mmCIF file of C-alpha atoms in Angstrom:
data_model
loop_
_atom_site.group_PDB
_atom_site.id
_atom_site.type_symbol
_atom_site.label_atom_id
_atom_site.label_comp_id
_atom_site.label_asym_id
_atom_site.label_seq_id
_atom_site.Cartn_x
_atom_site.Cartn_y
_atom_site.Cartn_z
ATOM 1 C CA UNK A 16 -101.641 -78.992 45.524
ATOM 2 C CA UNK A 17 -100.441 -75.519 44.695
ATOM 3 C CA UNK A 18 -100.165 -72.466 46.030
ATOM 4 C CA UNK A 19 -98.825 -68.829 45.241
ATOM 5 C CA UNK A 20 -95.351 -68.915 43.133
ATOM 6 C CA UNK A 21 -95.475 -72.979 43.222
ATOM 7 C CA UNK A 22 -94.702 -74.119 39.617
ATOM 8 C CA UNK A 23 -92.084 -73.812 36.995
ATOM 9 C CA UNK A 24 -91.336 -70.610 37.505
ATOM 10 C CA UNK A 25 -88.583 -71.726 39.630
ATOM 11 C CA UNK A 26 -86.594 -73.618 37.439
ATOM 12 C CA UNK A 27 -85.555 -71.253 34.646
ATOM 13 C CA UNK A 28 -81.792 -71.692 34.700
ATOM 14 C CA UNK A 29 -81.178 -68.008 33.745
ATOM 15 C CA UNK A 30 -81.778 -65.110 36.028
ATOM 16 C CA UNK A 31 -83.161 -62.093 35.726
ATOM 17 C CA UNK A 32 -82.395 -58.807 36.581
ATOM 18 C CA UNK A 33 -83.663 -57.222 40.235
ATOM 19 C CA UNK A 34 -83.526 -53.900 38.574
ATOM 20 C CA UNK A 35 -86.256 -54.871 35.732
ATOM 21 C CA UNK A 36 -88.687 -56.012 38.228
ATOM 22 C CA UNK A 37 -91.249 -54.154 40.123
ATOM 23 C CA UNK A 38 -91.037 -53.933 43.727
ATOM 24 C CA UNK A 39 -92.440 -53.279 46.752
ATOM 25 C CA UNK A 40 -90.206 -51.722 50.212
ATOM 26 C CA UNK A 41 -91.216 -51.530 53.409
ATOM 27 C CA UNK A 42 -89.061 -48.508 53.337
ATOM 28 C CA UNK A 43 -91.419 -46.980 51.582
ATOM 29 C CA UNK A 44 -94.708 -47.930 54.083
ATOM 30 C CA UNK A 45 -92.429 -46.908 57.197
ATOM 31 C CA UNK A 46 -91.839 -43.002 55.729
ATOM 32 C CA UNK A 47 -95.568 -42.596 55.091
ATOM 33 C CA UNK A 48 -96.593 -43.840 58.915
ATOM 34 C CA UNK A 49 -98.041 -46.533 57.894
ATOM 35 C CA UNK A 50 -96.537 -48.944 60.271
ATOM 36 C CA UNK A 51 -98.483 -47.935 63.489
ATOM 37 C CA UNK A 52 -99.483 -50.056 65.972
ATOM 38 C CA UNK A 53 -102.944 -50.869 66.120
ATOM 39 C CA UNK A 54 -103.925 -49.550 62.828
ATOM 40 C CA UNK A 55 -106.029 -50.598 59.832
ATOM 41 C CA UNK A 56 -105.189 -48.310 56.961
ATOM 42 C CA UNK A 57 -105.538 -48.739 52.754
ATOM 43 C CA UNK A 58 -103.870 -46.407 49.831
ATOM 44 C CA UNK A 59 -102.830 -47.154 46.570
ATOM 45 C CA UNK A 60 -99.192 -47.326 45.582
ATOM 46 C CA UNK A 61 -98.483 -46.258 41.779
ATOM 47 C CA UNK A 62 -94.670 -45.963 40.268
ATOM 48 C CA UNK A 63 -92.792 -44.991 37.728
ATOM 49 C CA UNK A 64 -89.436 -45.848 35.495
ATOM 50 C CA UNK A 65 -88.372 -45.464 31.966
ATOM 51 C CA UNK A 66 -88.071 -48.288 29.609
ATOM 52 C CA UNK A 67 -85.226 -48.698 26.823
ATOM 53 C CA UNK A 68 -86.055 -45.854 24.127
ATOM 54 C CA UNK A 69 -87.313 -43.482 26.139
ATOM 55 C CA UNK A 70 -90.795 -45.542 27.111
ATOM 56 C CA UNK A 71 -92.274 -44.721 30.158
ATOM 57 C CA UNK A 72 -93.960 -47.323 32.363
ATOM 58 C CA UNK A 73 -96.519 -47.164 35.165
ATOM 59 C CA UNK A 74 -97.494 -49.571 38.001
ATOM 60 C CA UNK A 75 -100.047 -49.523 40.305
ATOM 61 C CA UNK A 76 -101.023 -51.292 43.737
ATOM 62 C CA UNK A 77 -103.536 -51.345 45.771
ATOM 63 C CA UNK A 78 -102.765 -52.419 49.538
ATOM 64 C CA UNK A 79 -104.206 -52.783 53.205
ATOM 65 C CA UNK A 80 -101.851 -52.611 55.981
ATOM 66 C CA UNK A 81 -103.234 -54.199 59.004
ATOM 67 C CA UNK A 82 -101.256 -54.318 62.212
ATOM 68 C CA UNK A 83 -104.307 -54.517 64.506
ATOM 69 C CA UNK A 84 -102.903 -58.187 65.718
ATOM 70 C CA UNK A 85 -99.062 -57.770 66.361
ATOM 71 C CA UNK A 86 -99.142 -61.619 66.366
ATOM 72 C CA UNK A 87 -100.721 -61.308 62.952
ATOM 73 C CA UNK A 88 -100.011 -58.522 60.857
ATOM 74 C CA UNK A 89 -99.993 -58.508 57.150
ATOM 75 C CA UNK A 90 -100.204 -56.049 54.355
ATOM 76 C CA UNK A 91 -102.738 -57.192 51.563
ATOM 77 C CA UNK A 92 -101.860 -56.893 47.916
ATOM 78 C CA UNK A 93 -104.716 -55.949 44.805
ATOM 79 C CA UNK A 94 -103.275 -55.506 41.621
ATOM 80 C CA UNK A 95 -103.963 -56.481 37.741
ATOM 81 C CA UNK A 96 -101.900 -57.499 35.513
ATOM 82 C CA UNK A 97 -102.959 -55.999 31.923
ATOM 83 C CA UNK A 98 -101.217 -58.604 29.450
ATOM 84 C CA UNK A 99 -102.273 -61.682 31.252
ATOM 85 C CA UNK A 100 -105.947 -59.814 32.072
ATOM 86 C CA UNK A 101 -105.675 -61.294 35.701
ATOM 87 C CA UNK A 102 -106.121 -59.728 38.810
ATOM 88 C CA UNK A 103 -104.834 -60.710 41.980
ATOM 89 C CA UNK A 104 -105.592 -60.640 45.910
ATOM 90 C CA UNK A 105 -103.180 -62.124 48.505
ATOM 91 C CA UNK A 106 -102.043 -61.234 51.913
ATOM 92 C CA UNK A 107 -98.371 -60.983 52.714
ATOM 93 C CA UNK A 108 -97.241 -61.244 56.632
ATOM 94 C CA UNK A 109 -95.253 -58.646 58.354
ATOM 95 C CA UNK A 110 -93.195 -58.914 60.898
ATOM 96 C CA UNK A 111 -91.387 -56.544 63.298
ATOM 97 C CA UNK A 112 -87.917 -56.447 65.073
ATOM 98 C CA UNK A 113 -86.102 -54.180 67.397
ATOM 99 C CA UNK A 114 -83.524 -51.597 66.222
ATOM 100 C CA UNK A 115 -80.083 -51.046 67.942
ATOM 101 C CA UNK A 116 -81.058 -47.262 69.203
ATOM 102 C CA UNK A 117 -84.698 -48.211 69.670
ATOM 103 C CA UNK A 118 -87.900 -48.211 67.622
ATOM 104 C CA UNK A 119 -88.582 -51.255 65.642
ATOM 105 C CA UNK A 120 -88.386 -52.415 61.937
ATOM 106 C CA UNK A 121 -90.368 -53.820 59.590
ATOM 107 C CA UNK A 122 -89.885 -56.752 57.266
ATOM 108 C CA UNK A 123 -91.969 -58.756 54.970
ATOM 109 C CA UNK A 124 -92.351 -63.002 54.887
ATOM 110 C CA UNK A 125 -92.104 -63.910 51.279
ATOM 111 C CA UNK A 126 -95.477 -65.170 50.878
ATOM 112 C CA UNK A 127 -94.490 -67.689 47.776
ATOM 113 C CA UNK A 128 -93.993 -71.339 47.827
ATOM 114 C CA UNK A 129 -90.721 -73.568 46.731
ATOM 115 C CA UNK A 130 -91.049 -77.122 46.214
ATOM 116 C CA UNK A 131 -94.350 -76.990 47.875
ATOM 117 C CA UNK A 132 -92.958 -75.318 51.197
ATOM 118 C CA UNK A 133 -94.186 -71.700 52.273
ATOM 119 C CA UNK A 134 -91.043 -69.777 51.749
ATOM 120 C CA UNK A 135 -91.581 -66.669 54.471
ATOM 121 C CA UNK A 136 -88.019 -65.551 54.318
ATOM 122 C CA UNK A 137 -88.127 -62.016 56.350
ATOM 123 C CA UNK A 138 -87.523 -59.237 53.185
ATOM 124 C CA UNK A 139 -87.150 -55.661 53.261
ATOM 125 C CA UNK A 140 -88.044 -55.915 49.308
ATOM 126 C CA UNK A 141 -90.298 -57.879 47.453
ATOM 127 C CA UNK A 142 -89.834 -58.255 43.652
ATOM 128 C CA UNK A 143 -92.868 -59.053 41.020
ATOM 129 C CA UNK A 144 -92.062 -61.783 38.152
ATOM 130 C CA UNK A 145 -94.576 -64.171 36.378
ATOM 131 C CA UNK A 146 -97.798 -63.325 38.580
ATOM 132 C CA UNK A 147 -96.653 -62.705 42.422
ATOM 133 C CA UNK A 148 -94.014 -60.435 44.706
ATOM 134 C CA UNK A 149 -91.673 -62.463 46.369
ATOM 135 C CA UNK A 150 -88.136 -62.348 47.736
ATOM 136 C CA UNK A 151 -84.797 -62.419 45.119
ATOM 137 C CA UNK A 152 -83.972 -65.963 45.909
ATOM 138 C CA UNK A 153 -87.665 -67.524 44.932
ATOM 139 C CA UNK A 154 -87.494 -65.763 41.879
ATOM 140 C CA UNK A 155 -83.705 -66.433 41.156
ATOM 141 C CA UNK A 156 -83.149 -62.567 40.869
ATOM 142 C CA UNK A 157 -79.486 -61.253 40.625
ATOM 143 C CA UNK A 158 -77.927 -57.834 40.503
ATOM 144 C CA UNK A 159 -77.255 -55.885 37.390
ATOM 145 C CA UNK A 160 -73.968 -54.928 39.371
ATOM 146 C CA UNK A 161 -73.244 -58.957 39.065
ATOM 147 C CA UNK A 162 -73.076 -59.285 36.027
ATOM 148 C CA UNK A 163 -69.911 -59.733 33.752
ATOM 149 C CA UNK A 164 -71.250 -57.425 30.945
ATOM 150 C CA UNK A 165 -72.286 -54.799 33.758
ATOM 151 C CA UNK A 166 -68.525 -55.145 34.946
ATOM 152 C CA UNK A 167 -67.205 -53.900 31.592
ATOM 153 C CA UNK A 168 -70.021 -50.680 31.986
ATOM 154 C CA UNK A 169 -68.845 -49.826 35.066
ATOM 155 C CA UNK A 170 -64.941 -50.176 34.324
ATOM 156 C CA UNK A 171 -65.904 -47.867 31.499
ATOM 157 C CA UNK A 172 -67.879 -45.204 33.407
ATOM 158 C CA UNK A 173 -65.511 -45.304 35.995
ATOM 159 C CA UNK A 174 -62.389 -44.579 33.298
ATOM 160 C CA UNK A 175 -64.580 -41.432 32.271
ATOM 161 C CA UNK A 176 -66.797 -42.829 29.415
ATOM 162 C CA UNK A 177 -69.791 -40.999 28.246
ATOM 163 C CA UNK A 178 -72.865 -43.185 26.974
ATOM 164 C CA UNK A 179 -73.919 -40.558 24.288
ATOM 165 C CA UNK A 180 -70.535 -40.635 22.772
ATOM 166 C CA UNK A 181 -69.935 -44.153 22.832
ATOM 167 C CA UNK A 182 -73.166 -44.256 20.782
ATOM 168 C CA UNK A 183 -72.829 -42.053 18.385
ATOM 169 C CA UNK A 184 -69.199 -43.856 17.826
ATOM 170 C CA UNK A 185 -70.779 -47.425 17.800
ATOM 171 C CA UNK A 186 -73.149 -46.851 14.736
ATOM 172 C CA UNK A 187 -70.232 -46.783 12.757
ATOM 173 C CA UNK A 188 -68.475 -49.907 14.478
ATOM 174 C CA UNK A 189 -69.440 -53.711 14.669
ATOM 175 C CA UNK A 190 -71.636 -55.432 16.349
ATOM 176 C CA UNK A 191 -69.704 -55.970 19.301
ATOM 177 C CA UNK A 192 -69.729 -52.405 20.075
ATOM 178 C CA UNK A 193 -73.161 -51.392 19.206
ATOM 179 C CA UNK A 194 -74.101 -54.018 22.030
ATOM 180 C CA UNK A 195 -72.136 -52.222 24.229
ATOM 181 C CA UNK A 196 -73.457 -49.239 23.116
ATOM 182 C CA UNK A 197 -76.855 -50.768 24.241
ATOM 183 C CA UNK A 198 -75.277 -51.977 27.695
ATOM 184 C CA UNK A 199 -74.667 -48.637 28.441
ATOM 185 C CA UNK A 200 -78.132 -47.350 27.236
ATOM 186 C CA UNK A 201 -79.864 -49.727 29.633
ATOM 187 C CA UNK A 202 -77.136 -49.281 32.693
ATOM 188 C CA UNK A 203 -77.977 -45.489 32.166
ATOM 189 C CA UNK A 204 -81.925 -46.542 32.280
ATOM 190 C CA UNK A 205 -80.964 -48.432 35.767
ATOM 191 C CA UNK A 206 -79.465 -45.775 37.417
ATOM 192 C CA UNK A 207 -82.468 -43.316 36.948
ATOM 193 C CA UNK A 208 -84.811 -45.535 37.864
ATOM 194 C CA UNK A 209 -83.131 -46.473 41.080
ATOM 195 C CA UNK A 210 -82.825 -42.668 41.581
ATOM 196 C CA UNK A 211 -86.576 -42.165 40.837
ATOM 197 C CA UNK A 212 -87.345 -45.058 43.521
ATOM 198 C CA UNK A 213 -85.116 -43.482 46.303
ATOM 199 C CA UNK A 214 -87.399 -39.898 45.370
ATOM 200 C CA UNK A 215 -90.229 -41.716 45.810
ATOM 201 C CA UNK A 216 -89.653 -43.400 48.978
ATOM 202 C CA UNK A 217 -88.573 -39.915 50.470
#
């Protein structure tokens, strides 16, 4: 029998980039107050990021935090997803622990299931591929940062290189270098939208 995530999804032998996923933080729940004991509270979550040439993408969620139960707290998740005209309603568990200087923080239980066990690893971030959030590992997610072509873009940013002129030299070079050129385009795209996402959880 199945159950959220179970499937094939897990054994594509290539992984995909964290940064092109959406995601949800509970960084982003604890700077709005929404982590209080004894509450029951609902908002919509909608974000941003650009796409290569210049495309802008939006996302929204719909969620209900409930930490009424400490024993039984979970955040529930309503969202549609336009191409595959589904829509989708699951819960998600939260759990607390205790900070070094006191206060408490909050973490996520992956709510998918691998090889037909629940996987409820404790996440600060969950990360939607195929249909459902869940952690990095269920949905064999890896760093752009980890990545041997990503290597190369940051040796060359580091050395000084500018994107826009790299470009502009590339359409008159091979192949080779206009797919740098691109590597560059989408590292750029990266780092803004991980700069939009640290905005937005201000």
């Amino acid at each position: 029998m199945g159950g959220i995530g179970s499937g094939k999804r897990f054994g594509r032998s290539k992984k995909a980039l964290a940064e092109d996923c959406w995601d949800i933080n509970t960084t982003y729940f604890g700077r709005r107050g929404l982590f209080k004991p004894g509450t029951h509270q609902s908002g919509e979550l909608t974000r941003t990021r650009t796409a290569l040439l210049g495309r802008g993408l939006s996302s929204t969620i719909e969620y209900t935090i409930d930490l009424r139960d400490p024993d039984r707290a979970y955040v529930e998740l309503r969202y549609r997803l336009v191409l595959a005209d589904e829509s989708h309603i699951y819960r998600v568990g939260l759990v607390s622990t205790g900070c070094a200087f006191g206060g408490v923080r909050w973490w996520f239980l992956c709510p998918l299931i691998r090889d037909g066990v629940p996987c409820r690893r404790r996440v600060r971030t969950l990360y939607l591929r195929g249909r459902y959030y869940g952690c990095r590992a269920c949905h064999r997610l890896t760093y752009a940062s980890t990545q041997n072509n990503d290597r190369r873009v940051s040796a060359y940013r580091k050395a000084g290189g500018n994107s826009e002129t790299y470009a502009e030299t590339a359409r008159r070079g091979s192949l080779t270098e206009v797919s740098f050129s691109l590597k560059l385009l989408e590292w750029e795209i990266r780092r803004l939208n991980r700069l939009e996402k640290r905005l937005d959880a201000r």
